Coordinates of C-alpha atoms and ligand atoms in Angstrom, one line a residue:
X1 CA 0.0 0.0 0.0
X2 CA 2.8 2.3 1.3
X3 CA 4.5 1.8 -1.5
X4 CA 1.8 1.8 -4.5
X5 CA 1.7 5.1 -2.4
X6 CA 5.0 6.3 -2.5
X7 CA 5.4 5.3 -6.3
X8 CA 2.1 7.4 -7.1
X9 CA 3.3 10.4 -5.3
X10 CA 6.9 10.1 -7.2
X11 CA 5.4 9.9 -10.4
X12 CA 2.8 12.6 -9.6
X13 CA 6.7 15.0 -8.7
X14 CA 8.4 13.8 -12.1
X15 CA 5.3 14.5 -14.5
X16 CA 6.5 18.1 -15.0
X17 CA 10.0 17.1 -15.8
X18 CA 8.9 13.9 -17.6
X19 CA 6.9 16.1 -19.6
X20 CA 9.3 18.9 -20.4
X21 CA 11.5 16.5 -21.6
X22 CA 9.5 15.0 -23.7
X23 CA 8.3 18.4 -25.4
X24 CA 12.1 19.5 -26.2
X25 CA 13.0 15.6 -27.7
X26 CA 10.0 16.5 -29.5
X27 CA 10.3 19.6 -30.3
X28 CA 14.0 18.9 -31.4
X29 CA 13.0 16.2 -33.8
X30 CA 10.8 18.4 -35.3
X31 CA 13.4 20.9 -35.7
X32 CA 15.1 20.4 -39.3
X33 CA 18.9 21.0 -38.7
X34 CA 21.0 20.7 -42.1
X35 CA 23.6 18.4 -41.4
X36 CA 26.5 21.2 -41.7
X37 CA 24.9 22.8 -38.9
X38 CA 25.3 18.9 -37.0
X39 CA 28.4 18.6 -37.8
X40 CA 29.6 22.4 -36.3
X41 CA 27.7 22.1 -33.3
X42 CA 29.1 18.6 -32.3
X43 CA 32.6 20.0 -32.9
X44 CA 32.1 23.1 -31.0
X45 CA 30.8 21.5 -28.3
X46 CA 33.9 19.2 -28.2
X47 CA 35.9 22.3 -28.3
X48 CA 34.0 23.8 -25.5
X49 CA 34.4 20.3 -23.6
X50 CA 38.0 20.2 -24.4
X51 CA 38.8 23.8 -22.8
X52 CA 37.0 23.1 -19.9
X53 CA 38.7 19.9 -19.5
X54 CA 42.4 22.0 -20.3
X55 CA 41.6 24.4 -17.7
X56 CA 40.5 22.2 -14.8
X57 CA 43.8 20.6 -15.5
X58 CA 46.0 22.6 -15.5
X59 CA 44.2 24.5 -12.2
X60 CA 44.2 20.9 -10.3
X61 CA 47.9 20.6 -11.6
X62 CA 48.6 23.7 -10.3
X63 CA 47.3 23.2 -7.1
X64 CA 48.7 19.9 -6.4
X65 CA 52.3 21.5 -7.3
X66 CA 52.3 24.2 -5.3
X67 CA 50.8 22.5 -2.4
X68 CA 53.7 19.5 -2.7
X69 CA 56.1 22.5 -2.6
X70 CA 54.3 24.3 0.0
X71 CA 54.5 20.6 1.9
X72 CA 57.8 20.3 1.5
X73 CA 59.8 23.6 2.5
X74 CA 57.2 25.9 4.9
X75 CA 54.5 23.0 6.4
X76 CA 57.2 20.9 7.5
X77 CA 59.3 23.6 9.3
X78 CA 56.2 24.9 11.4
X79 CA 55.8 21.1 12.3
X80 CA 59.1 21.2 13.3
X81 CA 58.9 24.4 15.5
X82 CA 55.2 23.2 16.9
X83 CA 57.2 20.1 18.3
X84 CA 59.6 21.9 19.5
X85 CA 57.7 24.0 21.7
X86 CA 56.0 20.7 23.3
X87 CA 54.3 20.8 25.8
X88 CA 54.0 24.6 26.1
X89 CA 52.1 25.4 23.0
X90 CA 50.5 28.3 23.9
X91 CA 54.3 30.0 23.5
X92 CA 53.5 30.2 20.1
X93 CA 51.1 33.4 18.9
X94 CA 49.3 31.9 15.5
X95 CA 49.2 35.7 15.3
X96 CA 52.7 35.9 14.3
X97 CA 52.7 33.0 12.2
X98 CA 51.6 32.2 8.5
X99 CA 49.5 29.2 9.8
X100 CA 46.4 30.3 11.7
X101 CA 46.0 27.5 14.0
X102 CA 47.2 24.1 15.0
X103 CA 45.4 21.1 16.8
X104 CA 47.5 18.5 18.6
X105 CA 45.7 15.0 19.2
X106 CA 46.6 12.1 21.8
X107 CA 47.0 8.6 20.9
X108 CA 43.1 8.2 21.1
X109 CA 42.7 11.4 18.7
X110 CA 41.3 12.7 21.6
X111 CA 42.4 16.7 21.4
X112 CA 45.1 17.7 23.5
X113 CA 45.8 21.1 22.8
X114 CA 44.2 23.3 20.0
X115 CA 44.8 27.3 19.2
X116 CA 41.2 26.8 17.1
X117 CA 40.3 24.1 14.3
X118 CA 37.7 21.4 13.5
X119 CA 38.8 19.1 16.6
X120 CA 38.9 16.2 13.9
X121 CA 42.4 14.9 12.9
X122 CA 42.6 15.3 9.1
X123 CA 43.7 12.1 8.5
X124 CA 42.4 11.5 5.0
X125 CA 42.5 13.3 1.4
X126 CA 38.4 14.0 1.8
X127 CA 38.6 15.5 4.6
X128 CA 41.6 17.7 3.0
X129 CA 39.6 18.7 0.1
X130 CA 36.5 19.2 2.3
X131 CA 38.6 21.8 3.9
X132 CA 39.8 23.5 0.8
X133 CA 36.9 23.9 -0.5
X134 CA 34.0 24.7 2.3
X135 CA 36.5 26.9 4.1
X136 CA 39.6 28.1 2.0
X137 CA 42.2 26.2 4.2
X138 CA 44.7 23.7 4.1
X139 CA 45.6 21.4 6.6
X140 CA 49.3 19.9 6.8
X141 CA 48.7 17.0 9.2
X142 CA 51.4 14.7 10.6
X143 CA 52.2 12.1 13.6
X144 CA 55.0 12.6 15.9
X145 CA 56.7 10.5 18.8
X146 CA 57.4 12.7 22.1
X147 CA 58.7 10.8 25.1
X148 CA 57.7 7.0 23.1
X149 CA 53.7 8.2 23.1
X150 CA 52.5 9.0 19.3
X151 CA 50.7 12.4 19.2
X152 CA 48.7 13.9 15.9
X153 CA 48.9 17.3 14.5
X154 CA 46.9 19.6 12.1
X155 CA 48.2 22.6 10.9
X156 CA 45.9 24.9 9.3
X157 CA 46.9 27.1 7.0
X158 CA 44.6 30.1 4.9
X159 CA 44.4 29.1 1.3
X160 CA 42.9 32.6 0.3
X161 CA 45.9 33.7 -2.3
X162 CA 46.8 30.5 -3.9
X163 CA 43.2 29.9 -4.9
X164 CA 42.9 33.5 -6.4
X165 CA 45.6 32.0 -8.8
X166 CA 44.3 28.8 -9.0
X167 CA 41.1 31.1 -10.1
X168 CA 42.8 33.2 -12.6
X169 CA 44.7 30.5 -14.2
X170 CA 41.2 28.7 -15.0
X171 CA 40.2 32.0 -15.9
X172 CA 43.1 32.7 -18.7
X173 CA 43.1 28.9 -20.0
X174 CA 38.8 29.8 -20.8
X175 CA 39.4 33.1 -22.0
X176 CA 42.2 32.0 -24.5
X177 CA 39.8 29.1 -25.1
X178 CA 37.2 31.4 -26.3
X179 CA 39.1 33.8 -27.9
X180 CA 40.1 30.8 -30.0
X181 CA 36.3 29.4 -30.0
X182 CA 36.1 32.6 -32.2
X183 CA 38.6 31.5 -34.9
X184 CA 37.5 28.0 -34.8
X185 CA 33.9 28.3 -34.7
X186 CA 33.8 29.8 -38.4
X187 CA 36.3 27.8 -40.0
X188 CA 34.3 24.5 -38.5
X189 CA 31.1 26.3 -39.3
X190 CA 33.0 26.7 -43.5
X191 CA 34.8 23.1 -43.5
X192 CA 31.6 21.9 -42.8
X193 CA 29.1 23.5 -45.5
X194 CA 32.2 22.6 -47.8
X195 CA 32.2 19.0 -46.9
X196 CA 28.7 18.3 -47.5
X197 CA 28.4 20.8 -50.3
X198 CA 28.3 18.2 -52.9
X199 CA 25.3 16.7 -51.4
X200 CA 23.4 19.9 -51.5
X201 CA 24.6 19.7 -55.3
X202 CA 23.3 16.0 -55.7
X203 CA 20.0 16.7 -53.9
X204 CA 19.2 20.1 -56.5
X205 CA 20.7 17.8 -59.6
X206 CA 18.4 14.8 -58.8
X207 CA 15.5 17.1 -58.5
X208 CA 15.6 18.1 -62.0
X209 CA 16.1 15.1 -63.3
X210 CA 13.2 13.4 -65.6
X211 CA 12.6 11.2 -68.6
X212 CA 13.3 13.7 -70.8
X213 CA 17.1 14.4 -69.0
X214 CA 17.7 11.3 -68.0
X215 CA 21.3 11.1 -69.3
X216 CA 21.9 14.1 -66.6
X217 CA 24.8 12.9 -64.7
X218 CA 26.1 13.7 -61.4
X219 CA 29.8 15.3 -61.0
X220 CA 32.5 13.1 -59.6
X221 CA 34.9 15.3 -60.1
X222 CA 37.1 16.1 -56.4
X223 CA 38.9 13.8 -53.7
X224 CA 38.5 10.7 -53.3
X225 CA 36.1 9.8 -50.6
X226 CA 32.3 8.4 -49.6
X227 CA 30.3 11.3 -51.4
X228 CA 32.3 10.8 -54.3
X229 CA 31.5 7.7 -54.0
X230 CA 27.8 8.3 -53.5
X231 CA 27.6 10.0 -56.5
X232 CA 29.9 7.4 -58.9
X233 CA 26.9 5.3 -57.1
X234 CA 24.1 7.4 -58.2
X235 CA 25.5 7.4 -61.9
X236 CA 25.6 3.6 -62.3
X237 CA 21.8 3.7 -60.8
X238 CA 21.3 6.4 -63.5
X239 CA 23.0 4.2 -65.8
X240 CA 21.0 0.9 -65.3
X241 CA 17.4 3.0 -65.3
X242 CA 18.5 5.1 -68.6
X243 CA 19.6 1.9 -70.1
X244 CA 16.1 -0.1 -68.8
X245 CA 14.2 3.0 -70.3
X246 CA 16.0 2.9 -73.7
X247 CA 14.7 -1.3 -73.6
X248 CA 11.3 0.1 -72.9
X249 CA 11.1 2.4 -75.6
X250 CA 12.7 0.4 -78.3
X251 CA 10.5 -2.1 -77.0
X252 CA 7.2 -0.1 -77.6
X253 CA 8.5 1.3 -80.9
X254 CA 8.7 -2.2 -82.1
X255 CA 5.6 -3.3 -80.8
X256 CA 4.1 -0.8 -83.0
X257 CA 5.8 -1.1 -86.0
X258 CA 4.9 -4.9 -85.5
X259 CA 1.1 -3.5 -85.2
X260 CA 1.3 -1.5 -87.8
X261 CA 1.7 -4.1 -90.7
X262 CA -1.1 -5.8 -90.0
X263 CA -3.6 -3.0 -89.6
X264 CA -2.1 -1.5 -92.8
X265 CA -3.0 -4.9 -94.6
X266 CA -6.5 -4.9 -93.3
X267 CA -6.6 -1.4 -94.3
X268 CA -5.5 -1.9 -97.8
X269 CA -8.0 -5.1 -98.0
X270 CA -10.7 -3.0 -96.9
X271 CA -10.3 0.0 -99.2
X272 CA -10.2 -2.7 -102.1
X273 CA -13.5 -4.5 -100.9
X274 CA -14.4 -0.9 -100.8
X275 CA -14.0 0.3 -104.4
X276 CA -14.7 -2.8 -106.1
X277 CA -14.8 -6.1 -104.0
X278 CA -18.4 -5.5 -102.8
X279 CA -19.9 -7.7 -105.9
X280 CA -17.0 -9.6 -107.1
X281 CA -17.1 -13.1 -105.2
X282 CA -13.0 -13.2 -105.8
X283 CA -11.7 -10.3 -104.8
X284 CA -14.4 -10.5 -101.3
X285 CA -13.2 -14.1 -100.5
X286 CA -9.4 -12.9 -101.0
X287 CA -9.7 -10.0 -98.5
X288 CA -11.9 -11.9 -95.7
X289 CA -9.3 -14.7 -95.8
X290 CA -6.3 -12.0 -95.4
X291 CA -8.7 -10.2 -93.2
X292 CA -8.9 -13.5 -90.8
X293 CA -5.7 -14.0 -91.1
X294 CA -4.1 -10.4 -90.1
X295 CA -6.5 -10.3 -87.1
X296 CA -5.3 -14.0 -86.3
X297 CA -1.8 -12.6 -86.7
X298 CA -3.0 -9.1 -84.2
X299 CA -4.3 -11.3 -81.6
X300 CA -1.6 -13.4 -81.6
X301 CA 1.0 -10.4 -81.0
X302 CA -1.0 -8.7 -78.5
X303 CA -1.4 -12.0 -76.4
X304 CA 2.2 -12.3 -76.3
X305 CA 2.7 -8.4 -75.5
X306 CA 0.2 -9.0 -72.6
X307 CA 1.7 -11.9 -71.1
X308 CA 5.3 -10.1 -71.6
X309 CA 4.0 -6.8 -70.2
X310 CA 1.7 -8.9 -66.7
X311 CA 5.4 -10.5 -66.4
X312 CA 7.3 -7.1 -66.0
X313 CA 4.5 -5.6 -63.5
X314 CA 5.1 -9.4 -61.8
X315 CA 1.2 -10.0 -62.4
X316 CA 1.6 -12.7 -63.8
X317 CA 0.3 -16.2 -62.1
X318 CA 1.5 -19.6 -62.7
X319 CA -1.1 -22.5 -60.9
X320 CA 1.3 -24.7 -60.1
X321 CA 0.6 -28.3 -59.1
X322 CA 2.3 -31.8 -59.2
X323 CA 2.3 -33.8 -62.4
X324 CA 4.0 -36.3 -64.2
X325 CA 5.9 -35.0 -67.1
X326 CA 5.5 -37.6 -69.7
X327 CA 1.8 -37.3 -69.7
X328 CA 2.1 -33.6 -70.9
X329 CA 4.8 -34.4 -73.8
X330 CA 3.1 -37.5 -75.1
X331 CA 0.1 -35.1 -75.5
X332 CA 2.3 -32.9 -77.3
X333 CA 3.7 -35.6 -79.4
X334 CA 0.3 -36.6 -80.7
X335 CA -1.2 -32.7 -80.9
X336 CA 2.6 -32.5 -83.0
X337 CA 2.1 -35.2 -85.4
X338 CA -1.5 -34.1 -86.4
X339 CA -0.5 -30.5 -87.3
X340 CA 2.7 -31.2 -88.9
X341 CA 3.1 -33.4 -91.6
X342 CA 5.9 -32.3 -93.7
X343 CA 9.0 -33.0 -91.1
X344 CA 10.4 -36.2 -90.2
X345 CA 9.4 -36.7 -86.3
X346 CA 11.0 -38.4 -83.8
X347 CA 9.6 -38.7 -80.0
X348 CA 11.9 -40.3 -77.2
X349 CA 11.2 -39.5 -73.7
X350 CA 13.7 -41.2 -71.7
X351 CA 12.7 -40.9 -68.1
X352 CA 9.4 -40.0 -66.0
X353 CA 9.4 -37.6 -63.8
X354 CA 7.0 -35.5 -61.2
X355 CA 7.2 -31.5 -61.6
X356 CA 5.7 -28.8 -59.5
X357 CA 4.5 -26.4 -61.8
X358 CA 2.3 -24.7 -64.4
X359 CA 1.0 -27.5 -66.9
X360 CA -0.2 -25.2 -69.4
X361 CA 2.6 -22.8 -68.9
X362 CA 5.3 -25.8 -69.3
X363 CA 3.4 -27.2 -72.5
X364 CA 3.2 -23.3 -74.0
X365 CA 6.8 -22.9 -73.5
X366 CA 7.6 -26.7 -75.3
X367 CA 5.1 -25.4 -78.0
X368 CA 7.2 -22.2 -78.7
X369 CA 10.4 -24.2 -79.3
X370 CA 8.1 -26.9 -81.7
X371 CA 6.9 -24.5 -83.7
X372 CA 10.5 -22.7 -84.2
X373 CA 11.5 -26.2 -85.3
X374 CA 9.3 -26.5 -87.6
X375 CA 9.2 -22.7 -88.8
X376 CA 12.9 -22.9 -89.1
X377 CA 13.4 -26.5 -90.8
X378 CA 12.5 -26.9 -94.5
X379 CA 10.1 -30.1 -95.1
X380 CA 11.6 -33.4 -95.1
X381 CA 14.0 -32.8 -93.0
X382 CA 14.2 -34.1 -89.2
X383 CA 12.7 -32.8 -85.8
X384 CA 13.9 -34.5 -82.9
X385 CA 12.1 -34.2 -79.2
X386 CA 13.9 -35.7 -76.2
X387 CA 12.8 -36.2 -72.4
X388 CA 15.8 -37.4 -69.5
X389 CA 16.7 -36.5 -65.8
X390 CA 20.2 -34.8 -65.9
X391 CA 21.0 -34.1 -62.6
X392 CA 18.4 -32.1 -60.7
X393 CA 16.8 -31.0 -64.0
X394 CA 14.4 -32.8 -66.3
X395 CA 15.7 -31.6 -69.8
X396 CA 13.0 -31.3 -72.6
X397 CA 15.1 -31.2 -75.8
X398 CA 13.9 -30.1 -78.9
X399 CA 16.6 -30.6 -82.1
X400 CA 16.3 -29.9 -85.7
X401 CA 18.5 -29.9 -88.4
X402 CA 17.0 -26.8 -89.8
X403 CA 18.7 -23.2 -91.0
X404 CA 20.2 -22.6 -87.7
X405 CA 21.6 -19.4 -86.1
X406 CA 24.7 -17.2 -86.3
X407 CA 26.8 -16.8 -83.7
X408 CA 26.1 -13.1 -83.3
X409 CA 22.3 -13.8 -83.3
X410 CA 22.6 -16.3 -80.5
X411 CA 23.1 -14.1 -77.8
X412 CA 20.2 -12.0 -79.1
X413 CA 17.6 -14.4 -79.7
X414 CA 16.1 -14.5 -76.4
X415 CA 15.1 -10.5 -76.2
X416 CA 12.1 -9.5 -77.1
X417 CA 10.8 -8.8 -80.4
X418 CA 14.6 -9.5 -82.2
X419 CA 14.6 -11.9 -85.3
X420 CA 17.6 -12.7 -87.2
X421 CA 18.0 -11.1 -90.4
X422 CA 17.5 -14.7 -92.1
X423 CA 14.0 -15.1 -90.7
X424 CA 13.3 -11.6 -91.6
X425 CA 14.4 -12.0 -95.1
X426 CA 12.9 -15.2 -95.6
X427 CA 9.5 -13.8 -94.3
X428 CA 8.9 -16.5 -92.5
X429 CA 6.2 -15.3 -89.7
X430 CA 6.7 -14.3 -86.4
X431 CA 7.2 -11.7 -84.2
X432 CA 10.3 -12.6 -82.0
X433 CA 8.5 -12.7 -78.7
X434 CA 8.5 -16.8 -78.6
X435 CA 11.5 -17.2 -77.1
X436 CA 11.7 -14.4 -74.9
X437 CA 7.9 -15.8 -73.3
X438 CA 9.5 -19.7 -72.7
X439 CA 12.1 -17.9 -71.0
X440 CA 9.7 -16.5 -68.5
X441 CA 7.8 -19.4 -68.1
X442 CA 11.3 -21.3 -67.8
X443 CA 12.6 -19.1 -65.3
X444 CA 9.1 -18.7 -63.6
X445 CA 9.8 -22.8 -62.8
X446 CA 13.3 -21.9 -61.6
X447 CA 14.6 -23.8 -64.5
X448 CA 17.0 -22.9 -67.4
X449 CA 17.0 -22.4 -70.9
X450 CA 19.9 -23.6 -73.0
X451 CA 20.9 -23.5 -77.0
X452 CA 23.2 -24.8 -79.5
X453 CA 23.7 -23.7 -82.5
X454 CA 25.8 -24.0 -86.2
X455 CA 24.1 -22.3 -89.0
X456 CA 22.5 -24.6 -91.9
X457 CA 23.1 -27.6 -90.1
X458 CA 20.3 -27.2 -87.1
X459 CA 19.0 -25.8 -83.7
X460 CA 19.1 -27.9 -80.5
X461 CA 16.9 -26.0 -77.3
X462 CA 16.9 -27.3 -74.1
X463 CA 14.4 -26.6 -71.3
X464 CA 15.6 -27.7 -67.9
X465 CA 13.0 -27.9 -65.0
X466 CA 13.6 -29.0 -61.3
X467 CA 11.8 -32.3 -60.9
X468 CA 10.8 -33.4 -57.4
X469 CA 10.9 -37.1 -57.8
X470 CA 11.4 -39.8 -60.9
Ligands
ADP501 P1 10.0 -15.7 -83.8 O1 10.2 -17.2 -84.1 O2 8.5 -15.4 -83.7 O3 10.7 -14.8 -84.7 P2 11.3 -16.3 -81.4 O4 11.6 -15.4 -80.2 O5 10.7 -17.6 -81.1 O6 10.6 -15.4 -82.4 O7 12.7 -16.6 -82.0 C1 13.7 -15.5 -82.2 C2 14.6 -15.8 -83.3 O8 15.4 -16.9 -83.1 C3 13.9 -16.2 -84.6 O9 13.5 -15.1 -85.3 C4 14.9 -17.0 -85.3 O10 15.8 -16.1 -86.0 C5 15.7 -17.6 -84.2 N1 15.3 -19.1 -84.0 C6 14.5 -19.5 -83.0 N2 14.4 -20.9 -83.1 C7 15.1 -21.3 -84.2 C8 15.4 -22.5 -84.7 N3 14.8 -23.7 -84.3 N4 16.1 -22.5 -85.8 C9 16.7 -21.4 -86.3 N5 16.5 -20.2 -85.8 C10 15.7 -20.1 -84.7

């Protein structure tokens, strides 16, 4: 009770200080300081720290010197003359002297004869200090041997004068500190807007930057250190955005010019059925055909753009589940040899195996490489589709012994929208997003994709999935 009490009351004291402290913290975080003005006042108040430190120093130093000295030559000679006069102490006249009064103790510290004092034998430094500082005196205190009995003496002497210097001494070491406070305190205050001047430069350089500057760069010019740093930092951000912004672009230039074709077909189709199609059976069946199959073609693009375009805003779902492998390429075997009659087929799947992932996915991306094979490899010639565990991965291989690819193309094949020149030239449809999609799905399986290539000999893709049992 007493104490729930007690706690209550404390509390109920500290709630103004409580709260006043937590006003300034608040108010201080609040306060925007630049960092400049951080870095200054830390220093300064090191400075200030540092003098204060200097001059109680060199005061105590002071102090302890001359008092070793004083020790040494005057306190010791009293002493000397104090015992001297035993028993009879009143034959000295403190009035006369430069101590201004003595205490003699018996071997019980019991006083024996004082001319004034505390009655206490200073026998310790705290007591000392006590002195010095409640009542300006030093005591000189010391144990002597008269007739075989011990005896204990305090001298007390006024400390007035050498604490005036003491004084002054502190005075001079904080006035020379201040006076250089006010050389320091601008040069600190400079050196510091100089130091983080190139971050006020970054901060109004980044502000202006947009798309349309978005080569600005910062300057990295100056010493070596973290801001420079910072900045070559900044750049190579700068770099990577500019360089993913100039993919974007290229990439929706290209997506147009891809549109474009077909819309121009169907445009030129129209007009025709326009001006004289209407009535002539030929000329209408010719244009709805290439009608049907432009839009065919459209839809097929924009499909791909979309599934390209949910992958970059990572909206793109796979419904993974476990399933065997096999089942899904033995369905693409027969769906294969329906549609494609003019290639020499071969089907060997190895090994079984089970797969987490996206069926449909998995069988889109096997598609994408069929219909390359067959796109790429003149009729009568072979198409070759593997299935075997290597390792951890289940490797789907699809071969041909088609045109193939240059070496310059290979590394290109895989981004979006390129064709090699050969399919371009050779007109063979397409719109170079195949490969770039079956590397998402591949990569969206944690898997790999993998090709080799020698030109007019043949293709050989591999997709590699992590299986989770055989
Ligand atoms: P598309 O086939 O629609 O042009 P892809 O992204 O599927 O787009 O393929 C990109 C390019 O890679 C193709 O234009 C073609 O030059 C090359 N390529 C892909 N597969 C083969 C293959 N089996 N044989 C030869 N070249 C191929």
């Amino acid at each position: 009770m007493v104490k729930a009490f007690l706690r209550k009351l404390l509390s109920l004291i500290l709630y103004p200080f409580k709260f006043i402290i937590k006003t300034l913290i608040g108010l201080l975080k609040r306060l925007k300081f630049s960092i400049a003005f951080k870095i200054s006042t830390t220093y300064l108040i090191l400075y200030i720290i540092i003098i204060m430190t200097v001059a109680l120093a060199t005061s105590a130093g002071y102090l302890i010197f001359e008092l070793q000295k004083f020790e040494a030559t005057r306190a010791a000679k009293d002493a000397e003359e104090i015992i001297s006069t035993f028993p009879d102490f009143n034959k000295i006249n403190t009035e006369e002297e430069s101590f201004s009064s003595f205490e003699i103790f018996d071997k019980n510290l019991n006083t024996f004869y004082t001319s004034g004092g505390s009655g206490r034998y200073a026998d310790n430094l705290i007591v000392i200090a006590e002195k010095i500082v409640f009542s300006n005196e030093y005591i000189h205190s010391e144990s002597f041997l008269k007739n075989g009995v011990p005896y204990y003496m305090n001298v007390s002497y006024p400390m007035e004068d050498m604490l005036r210097d003491v004084w002054r001494i502190s005075l001079m070491v904080l006035i020379s500190g201040a006076i250089g406070l006010m050389f320091f305190a601008p040069i600190v205050s400079s050196t510091s807007y100089k130091l983080i001047g190139p971050i006020k430069k970054m901060t109004e350089i980044t502000k202006t930057i947009t798309v349309n500057n978005i080569n600005t760069r910062l300057d990295v010019k100056g010493t070596e250190d973290e801001l420079k740093e910072l900045s070559e930092t900044f750049n190579e951000m700068m770099d990577r955005i500019e360089g993913g912004y100039k993919i974007q672009q290229q990439f929706v230039s290209d997506a147009s010019h891809e549109l474009r074709t077909p819309i121009a077909v169907i445009k030129g189709y129209v007009d025709m059925l326009d001006r004289w199609g209407k009535n002539d059976k030929a000329v209408l069946e010719e244009s709805i055909a290439a009608i049907k199959n432009e839009t065919d073609n459209m839809q097929d693009l924009i499909e791909k753009l979309l599934f390209i375009a949910r992958s970059d805003r990572s909206t793109l779902n796979f419904t993974k589940e476990d399933f065997r492998i096999k089942t899904v390429l033995n369905e693409i075997e027969k769906e294969t040899k329906m549609i494609d009659t003019s290639h020499k087929l071969y089907f060997k799947f190895y090994d079984d195996a089970t797969i987490y992932g996206d069926k449909m996915r998995i069988k889109q991306a096997v598609r994408i490489l069929l219909d390359n094979a067959m796109k790429y490899t003149p009729p009568g010639e072979y198409i070759m589709v593997s299935g075997y565990i290597q390792d951890e991965y289940y490797v789907i291989k699809v071969e041909d012994t088609g045109v193939g690819i240059n070496k310059n193309d290979l590394d290109k094949i895989f981004d979006r929208l390129y064709r090699a020149e050969e399919s371009r030239s050779r007109q063979i449809s397409g719109h170079g997003l195949g490969l770039s999609i079956a590397k998402i799905i591949v990569l969206g399986h944690k898997g790999k994709i993998k090709v080799k290539s020698s030109p007019k000999k043949g293709s050989a893709f591999s997709l590699m999935f992590p299986y989770l049992d055989s």
